[in-house]
mmCIF file of C-alpha atoms in Angstrom:
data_model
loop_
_atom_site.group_PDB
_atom_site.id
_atom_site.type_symbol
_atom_site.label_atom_id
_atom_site.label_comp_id
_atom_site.label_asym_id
_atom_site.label_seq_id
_atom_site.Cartn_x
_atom_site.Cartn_y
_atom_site.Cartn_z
ATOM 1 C CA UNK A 1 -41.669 20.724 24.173
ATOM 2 C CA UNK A 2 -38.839 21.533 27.165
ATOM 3 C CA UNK A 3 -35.913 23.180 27.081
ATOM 4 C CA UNK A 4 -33.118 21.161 27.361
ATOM 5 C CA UNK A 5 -28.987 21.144 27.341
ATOM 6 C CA UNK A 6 -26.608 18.899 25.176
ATOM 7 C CA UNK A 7 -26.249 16.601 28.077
ATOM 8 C CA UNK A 8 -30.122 15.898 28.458
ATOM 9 C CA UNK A 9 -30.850 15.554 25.051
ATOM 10 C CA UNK A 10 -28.276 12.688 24.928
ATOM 11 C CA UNK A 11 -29.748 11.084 27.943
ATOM 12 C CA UNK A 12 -33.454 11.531 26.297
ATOM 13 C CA UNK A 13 -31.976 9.817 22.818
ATOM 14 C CA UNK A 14 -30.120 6.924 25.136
ATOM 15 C CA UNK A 15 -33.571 6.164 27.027
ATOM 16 C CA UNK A 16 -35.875 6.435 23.940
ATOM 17 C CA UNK A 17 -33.418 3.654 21.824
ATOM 18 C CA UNK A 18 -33.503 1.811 24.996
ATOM 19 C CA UNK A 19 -37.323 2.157 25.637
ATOM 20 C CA UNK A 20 -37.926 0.921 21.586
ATOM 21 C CA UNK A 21 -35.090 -1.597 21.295
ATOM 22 C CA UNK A 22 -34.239 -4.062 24.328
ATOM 23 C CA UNK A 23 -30.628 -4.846 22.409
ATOM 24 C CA UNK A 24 -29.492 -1.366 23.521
ATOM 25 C CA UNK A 25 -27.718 -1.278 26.229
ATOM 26 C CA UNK A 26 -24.948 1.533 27.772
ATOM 27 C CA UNK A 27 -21.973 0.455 29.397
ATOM 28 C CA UNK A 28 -18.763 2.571 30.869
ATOM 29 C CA UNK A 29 -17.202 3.600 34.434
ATOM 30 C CA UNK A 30 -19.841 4.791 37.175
ATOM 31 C CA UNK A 31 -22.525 5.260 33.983
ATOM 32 C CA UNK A 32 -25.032 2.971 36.237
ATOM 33 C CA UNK A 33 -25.281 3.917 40.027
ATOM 34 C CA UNK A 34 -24.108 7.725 39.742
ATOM 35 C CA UNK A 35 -24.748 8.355 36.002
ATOM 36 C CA UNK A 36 -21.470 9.051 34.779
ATOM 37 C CA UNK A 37 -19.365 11.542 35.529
ATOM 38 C CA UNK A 38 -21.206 14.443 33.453
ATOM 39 C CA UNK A 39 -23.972 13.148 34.653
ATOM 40 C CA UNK A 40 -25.256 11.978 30.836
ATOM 41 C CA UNK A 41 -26.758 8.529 31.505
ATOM 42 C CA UNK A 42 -28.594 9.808 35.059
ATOM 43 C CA UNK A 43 -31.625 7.708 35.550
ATOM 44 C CA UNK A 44 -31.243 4.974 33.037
ATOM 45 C CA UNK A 45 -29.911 2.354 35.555
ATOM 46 C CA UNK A 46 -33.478 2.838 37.848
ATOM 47 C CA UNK A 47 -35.373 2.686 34.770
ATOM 48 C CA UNK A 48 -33.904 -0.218 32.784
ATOM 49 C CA UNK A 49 -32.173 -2.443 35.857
ATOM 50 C CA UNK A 50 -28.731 -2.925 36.388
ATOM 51 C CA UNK A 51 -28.631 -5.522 33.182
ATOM 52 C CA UNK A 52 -28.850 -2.598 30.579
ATOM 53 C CA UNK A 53 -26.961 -0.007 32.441
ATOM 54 C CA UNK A 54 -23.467 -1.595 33.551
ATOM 55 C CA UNK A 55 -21.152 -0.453 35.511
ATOM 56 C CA UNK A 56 -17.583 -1.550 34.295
ATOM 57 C CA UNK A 57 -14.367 -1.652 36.307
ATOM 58 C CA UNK A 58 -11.669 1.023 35.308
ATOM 59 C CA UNK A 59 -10.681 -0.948 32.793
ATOM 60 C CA UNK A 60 -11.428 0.836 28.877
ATOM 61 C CA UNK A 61 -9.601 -1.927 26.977
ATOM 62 C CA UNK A 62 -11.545 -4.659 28.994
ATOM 63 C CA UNK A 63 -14.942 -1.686 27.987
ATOM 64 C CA UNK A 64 -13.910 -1.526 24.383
ATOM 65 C CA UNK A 65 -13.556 -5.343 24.080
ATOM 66 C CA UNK A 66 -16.934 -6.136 25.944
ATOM 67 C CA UNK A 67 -18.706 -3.520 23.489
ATOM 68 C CA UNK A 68 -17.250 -5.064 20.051
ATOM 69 C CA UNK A 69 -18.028 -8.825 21.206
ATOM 70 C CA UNK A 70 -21.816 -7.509 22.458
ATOM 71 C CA UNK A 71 -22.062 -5.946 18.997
ATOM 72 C CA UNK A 72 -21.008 -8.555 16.864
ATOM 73 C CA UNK A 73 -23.048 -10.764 18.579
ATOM 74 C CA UNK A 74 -26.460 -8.536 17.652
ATOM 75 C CA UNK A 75 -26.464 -6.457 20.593
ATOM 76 C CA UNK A 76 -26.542 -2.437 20.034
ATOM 77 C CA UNK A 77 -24.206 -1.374 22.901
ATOM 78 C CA UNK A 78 -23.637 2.222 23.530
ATOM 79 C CA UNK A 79 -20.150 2.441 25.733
ATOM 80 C CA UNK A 80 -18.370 5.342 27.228
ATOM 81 C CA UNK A 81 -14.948 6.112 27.458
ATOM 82 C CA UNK A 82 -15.503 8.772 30.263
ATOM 83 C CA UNK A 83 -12.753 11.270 28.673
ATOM 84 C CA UNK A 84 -11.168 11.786 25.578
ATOM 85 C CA UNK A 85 -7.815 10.946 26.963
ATOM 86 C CA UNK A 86 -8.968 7.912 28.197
ATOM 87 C CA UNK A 87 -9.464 6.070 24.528
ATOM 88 C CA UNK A 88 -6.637 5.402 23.733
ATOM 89 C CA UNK A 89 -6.503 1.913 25.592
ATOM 90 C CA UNK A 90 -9.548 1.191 23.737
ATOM 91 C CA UNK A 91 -8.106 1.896 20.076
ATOM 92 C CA UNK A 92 -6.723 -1.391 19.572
ATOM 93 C CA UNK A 93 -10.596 -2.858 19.875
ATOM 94 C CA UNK A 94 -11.566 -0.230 17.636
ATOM 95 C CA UNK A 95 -9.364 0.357 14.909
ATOM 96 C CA UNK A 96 -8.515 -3.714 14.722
ATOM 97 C CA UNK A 97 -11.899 -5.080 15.706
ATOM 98 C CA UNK A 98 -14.560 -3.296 15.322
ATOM 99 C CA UNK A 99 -14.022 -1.183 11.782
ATOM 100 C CA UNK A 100 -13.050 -4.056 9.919
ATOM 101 C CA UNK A 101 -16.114 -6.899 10.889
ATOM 102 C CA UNK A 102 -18.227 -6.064 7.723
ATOM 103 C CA UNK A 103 -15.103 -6.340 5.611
ATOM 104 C CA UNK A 104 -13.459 -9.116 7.437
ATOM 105 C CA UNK A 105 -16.575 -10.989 7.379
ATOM 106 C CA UNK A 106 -17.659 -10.106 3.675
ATOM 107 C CA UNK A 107 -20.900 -8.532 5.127
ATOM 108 C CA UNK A 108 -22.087 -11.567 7.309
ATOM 109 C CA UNK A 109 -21.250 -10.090 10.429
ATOM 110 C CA UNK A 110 -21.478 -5.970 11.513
ATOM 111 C CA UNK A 111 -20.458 -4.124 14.556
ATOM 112 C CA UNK A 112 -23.687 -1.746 15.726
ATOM 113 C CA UNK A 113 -21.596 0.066 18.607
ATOM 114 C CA UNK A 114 -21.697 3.828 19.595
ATOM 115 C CA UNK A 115 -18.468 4.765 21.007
ATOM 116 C CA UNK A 116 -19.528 8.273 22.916
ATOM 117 C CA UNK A 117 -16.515 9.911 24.126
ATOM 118 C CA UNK A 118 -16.620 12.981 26.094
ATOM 119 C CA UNK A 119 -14.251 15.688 23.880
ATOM 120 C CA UNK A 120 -12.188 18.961 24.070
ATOM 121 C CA UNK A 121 -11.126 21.961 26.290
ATOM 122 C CA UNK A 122 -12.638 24.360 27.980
ATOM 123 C CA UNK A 123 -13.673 22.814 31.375
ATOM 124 C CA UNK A 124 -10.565 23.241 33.120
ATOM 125 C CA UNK A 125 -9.509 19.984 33.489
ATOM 126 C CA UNK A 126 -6.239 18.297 32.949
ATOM 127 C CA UNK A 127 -4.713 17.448 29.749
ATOM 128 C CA UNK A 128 -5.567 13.791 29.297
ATOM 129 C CA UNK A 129 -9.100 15.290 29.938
ATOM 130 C CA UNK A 130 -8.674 17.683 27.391
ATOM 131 C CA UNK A 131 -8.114 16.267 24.440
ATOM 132 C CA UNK A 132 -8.991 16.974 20.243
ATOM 133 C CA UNK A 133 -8.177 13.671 18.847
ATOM 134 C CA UNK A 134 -11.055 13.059 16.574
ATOM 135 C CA UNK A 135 -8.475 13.416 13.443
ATOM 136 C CA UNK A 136 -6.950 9.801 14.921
ATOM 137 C CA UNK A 137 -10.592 8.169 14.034
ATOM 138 C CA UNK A 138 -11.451 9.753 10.979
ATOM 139 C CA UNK A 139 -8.247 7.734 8.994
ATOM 140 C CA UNK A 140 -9.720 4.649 10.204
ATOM 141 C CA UNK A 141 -11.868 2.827 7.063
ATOM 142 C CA UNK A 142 -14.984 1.386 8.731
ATOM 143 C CA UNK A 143 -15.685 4.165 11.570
ATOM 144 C CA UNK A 144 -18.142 6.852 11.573
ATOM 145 C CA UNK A 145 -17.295 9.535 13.494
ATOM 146 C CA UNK A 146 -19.543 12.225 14.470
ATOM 147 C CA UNK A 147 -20.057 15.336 16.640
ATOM 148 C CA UNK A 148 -23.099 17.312 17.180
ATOM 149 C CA UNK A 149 -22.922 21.473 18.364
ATOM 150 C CA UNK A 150 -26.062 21.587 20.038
ATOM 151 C CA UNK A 151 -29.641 19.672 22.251
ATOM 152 C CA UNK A 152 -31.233 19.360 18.882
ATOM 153 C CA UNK A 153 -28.617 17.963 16.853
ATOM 154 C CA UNK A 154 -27.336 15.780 20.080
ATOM 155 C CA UNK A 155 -30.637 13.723 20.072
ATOM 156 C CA UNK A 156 -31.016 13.456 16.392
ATOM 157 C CA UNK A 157 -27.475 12.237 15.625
ATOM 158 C CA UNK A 158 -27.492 10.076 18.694
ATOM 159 C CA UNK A 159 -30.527 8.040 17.453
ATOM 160 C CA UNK A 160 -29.151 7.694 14.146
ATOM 161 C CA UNK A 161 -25.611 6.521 15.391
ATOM 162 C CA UNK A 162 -27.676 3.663 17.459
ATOM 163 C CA UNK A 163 -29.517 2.586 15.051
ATOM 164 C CA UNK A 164 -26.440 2.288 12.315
ATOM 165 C CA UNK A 165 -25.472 -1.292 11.602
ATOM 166 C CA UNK A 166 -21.666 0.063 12.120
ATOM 167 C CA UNK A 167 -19.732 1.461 14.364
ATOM 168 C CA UNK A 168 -19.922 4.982 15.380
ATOM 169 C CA UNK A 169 -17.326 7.185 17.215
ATOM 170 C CA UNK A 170 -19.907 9.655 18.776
ATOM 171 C CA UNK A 171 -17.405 12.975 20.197
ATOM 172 C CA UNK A 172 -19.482 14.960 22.865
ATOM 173 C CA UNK A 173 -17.943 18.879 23.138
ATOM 174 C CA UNK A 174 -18.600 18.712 26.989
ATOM 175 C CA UNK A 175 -17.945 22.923 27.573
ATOM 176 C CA UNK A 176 -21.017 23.265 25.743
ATOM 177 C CA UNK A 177 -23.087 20.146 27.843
ATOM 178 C CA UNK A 178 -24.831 22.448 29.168
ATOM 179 C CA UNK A 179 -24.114 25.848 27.955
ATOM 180 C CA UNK A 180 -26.910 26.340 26.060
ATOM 181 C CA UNK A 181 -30.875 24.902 26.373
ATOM 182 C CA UNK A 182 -32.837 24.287 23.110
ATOM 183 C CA UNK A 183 -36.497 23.295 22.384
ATOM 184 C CA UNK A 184 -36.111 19.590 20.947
ATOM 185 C CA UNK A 185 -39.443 16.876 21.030
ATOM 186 C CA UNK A 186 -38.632 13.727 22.617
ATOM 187 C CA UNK A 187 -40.129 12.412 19.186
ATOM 188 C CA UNK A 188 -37.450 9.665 18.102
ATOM 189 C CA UNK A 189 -36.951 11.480 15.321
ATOM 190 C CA UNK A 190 -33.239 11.155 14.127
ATOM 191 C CA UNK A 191 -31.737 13.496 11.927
ATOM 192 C CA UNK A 192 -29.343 12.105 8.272
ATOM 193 C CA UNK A 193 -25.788 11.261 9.463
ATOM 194 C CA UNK A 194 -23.090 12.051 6.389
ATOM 195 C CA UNK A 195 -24.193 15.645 5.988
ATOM 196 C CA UNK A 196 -23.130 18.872 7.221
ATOM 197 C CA UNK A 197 -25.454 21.259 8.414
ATOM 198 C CA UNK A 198 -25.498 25.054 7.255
ATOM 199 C CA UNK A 199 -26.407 27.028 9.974
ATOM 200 C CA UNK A 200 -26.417 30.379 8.435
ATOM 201 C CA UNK A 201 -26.099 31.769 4.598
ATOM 202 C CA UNK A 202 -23.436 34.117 3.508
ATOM 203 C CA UNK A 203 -22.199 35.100 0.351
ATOM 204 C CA UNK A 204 -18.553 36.220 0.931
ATOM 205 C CA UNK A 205 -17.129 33.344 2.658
ATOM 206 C CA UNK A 206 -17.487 29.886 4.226
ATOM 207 C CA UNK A 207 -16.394 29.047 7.487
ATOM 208 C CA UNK A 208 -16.523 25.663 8.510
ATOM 209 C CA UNK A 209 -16.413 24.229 11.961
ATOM 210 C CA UNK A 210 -17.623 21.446 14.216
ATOM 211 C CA UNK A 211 -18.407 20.791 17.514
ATOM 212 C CA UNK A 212 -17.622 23.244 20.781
ATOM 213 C CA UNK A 213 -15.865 25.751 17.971
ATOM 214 C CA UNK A 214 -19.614 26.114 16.265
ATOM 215 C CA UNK A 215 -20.413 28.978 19.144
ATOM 216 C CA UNK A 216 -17.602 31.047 18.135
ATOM 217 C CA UNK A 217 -17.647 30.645 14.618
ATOM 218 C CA UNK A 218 -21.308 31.960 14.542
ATOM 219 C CA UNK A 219 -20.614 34.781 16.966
ATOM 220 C CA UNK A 220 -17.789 35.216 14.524
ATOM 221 C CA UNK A 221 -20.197 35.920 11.808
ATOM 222 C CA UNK A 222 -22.116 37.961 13.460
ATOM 223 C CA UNK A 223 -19.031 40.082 14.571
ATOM 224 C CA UNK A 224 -18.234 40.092 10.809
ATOM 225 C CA UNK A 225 -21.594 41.158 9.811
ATOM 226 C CA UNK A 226 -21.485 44.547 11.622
ATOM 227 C CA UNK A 227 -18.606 45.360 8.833
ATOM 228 C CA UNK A 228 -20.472 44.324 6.048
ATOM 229 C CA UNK A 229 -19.013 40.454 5.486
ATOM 230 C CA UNK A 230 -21.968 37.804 5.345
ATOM 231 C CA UNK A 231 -20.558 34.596 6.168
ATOM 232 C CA UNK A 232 -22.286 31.062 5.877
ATOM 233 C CA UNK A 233 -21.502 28.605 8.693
ATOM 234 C CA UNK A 234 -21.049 24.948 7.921
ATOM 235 C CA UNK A 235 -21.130 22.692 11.058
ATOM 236 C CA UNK A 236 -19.787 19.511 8.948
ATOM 237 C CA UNK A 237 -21.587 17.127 12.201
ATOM 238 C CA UNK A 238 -20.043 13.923 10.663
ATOM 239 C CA UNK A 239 -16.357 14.509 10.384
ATOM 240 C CA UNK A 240 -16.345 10.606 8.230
ATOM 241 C CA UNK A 241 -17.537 10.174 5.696
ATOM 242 C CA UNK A 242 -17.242 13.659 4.839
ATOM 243 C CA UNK A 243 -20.111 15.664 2.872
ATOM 244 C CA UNK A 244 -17.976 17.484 0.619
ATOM 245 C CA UNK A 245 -20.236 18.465 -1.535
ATOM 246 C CA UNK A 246 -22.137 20.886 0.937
ATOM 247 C CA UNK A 247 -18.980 22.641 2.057
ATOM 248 C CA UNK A 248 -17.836 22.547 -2.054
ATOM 249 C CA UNK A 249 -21.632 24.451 -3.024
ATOM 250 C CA UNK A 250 -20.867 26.956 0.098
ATOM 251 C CA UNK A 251 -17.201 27.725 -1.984
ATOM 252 C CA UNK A 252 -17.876 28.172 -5.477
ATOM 253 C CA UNK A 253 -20.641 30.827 -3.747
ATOM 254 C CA UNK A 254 -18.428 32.694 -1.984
ATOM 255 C CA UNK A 255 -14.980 32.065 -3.157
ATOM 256 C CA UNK A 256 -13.216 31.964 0.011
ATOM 257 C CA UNK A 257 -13.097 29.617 3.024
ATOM 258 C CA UNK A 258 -11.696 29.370 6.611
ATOM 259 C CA UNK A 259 -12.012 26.226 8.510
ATOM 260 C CA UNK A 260 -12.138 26.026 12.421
ATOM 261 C CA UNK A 261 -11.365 23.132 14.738
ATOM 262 C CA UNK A 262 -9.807 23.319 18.020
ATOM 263 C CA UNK A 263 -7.460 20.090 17.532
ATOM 264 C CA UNK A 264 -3.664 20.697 16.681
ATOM 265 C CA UNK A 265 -2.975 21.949 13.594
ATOM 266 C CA UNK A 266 -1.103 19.359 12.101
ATOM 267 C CA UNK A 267 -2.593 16.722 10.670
ATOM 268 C CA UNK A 268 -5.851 18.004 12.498
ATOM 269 C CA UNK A 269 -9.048 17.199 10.207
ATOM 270 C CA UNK A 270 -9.440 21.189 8.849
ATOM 271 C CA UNK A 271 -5.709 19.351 6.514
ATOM 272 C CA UNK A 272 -8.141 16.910 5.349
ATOM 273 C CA UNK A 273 -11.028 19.592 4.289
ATOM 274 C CA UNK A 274 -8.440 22.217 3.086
ATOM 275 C CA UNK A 275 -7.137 19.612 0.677
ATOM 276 C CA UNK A 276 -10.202 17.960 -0.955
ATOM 277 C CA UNK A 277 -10.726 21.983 -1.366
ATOM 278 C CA UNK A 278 -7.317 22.441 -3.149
ATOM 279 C CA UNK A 279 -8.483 19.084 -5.307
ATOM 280 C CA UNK A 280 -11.443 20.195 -6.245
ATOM 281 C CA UNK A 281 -12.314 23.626 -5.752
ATOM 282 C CA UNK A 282 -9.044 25.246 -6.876
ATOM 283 C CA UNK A 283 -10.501 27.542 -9.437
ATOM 284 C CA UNK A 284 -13.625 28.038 -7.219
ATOM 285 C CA UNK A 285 -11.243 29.794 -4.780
ATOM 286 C CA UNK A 286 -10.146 33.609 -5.201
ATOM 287 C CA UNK A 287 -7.820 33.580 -2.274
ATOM 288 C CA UNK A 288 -6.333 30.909 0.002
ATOM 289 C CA UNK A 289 -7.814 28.651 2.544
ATOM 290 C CA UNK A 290 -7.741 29.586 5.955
ATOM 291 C CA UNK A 291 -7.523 27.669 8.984
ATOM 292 C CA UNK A 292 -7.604 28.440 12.381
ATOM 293 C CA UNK A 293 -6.938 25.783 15.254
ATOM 294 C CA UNK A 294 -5.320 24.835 18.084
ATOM 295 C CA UNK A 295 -1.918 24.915 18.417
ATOM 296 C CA UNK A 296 1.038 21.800 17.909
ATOM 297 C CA UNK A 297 0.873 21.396 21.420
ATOM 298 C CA UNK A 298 -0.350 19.738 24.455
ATOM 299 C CA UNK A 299 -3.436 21.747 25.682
ATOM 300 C CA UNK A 300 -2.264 23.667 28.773
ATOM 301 C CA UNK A 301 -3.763 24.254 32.070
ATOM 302 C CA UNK A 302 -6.571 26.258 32.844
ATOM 303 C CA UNK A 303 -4.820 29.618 32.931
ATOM 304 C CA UNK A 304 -3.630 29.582 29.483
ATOM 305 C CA UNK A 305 -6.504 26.776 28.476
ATOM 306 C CA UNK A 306 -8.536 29.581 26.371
ATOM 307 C CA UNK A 307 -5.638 30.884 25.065
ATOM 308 C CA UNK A 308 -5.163 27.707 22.825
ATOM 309 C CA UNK A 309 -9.018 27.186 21.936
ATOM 310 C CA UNK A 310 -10.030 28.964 18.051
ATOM 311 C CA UNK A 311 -11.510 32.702 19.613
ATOM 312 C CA UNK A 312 -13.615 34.971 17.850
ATOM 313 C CA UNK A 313 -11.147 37.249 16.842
ATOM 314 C CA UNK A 314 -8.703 34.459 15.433
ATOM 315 C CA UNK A 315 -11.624 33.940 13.184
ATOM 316 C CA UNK A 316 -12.639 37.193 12.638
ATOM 317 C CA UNK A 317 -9.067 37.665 11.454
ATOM 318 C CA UNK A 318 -8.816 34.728 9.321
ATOM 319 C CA UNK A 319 -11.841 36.085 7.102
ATOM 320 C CA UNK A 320 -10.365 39.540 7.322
ATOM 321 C CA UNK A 321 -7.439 38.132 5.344
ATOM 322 C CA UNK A 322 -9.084 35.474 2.715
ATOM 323 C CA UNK A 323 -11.274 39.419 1.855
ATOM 324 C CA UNK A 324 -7.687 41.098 1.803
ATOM 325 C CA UNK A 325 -6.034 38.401 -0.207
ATOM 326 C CA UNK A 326 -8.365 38.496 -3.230
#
């Protein structure tokens, strides 16, 4: 079984959907010729022919519009948008188009399209390349959107999200493409999309994360455990539809909960999780719901850039206070 990094286990997912299912096809800027600008669809052009790997021109409403049509038309396309900054030409397609065919159509017609969309800080790059805006995606009826935190859970949610008759908006934390190499089988296996994942049990309080923020809320844990404070990590994976009830069982355990994301903190989707909490876990709670997150703010430059991003200690912090409070 090899080692691999976030980035190659997407790749391996994209080539084994591709090898199975000759409807799958990948589309985006320079994703054919020089495989993309992270490098995540490197080798599929040779292997499956300029026909399944296209090169687009700059153009992501003209991409978005091309995916939706392919996909209503029985075609699983898997397009990228390059950068997180760079959807937002495609969000007419998406939001107007592409959530609303099963709906609109009473079931006749679907919209099998994986949206991948390189996400978040950390690289040094500029803001539009910067960007937390999965919050924008997650109020839209009709869209999945998912993130995975790691090579194992990149390959299994990948497969999953192509093979879903809808439409899935597929966030890839690029600092951790390749921060990190796991064991994971090129098996085809896909792993359950709609449930969180707990990573590791705790008893005195939940922390709940996704994404790039999943390696510093477990090194947060373990920070915590040296004083004495088990904490169970919750990487919630599919930000919509939520699995509640996992991060609800984690809450009436430990009473307490602080919820990470690196997105502004307005309106960011920790709001959404901190208030199904206050619906339905109020007397669960013994002290108040934490949240730690980015800040109302454009993401600065590199010099600050880490500065803005959840750290360790703002979540070491956070738990110190939801113990204090109660």
């Amino acid at each position: 079984m090899a080692q691999i990094t976030l980035i190659e286990a997407l790749t391996m997912a994209m080539a084994h959907e591709m090898a199975k299912d000759p409807s799958v096809v990948v589309l985006g800027e320079d994703v054919g010729i020089n495989g993309g600008v992270f490098r995540a669809t490197a080798g599929l052009s040779e292997k499956f022919g300029p026909v399944r790997v296209l090169d687009t021109p700059l153009d992501e409403t003209t991409i978005a519009g091309i995916t939706v049509g392919m996909a209503a038309q029985g075609m699983r396309p898997i397009a990228e948008a390059q950068f997180d900054g760079f959807v937002y030409p495609m969000v007419d397609h998406i939001i107007c188009h592409a959530a609303r065919f099963r709906t609109r159509t009473r079931g006749r017609l679907t919209c099998p399209m994986v949206l991948r969309i390189p996400w978040g800080g950390g690289i040094r790059a500029p803001e539009h390349h910067s960007e937390a805006n999965e919050s924008i995606f997650t109020n839209v009826p009709g869209l999945r959107v998912v993130m995975p935190s790691s090579p194992s859970r990149a390959y299994g949610l990948l497969l999953a999200a192509i093979r879903d008759p809808d439409p899935v908006i597929f966030f890839e934390p690029k600092r951790i493409y390749r921060q990190y190499k796991e064991e994971v089988a090129d098996d085809g296996e896909a792993l359950p999309l709609d449930v969180c994942f707990v990573l590791r049990d705790g008893s005195d309080v939940t922390l709940v994360t996704w994404g790039a923020q999943v390696k510093e809320t477990l090194e947060a844990a373990d920070a915590l455990a040296k004083e004495g404070i088990s904490a169970e990590v919750i990487d919630v994976a599919t930000l919509k539809p939520l699995d509640f009830d996992t991060i609800h069982e984690s809450v009436k355990k430990t009473g307490r909960c602080v919820i990470v994301h690196e997105a502004p903190r307005t309106a960011g989707f920790g709001a959404e999780v901190s208030a199904r909490l206050a619906e339905h876990a109020m007397y669960d709670l013994v002290a108040p719901v934490e949240r730690v997150t980015g800040y109302d703010t454009h993401i600065p430059l590199f010099r600050l850039e880490m500065k803005y991003l959840p750290s360790v200690e703002r979540i070491v912090a956070a738990a110190r206070r939801t113990l204090a409070a109660s």
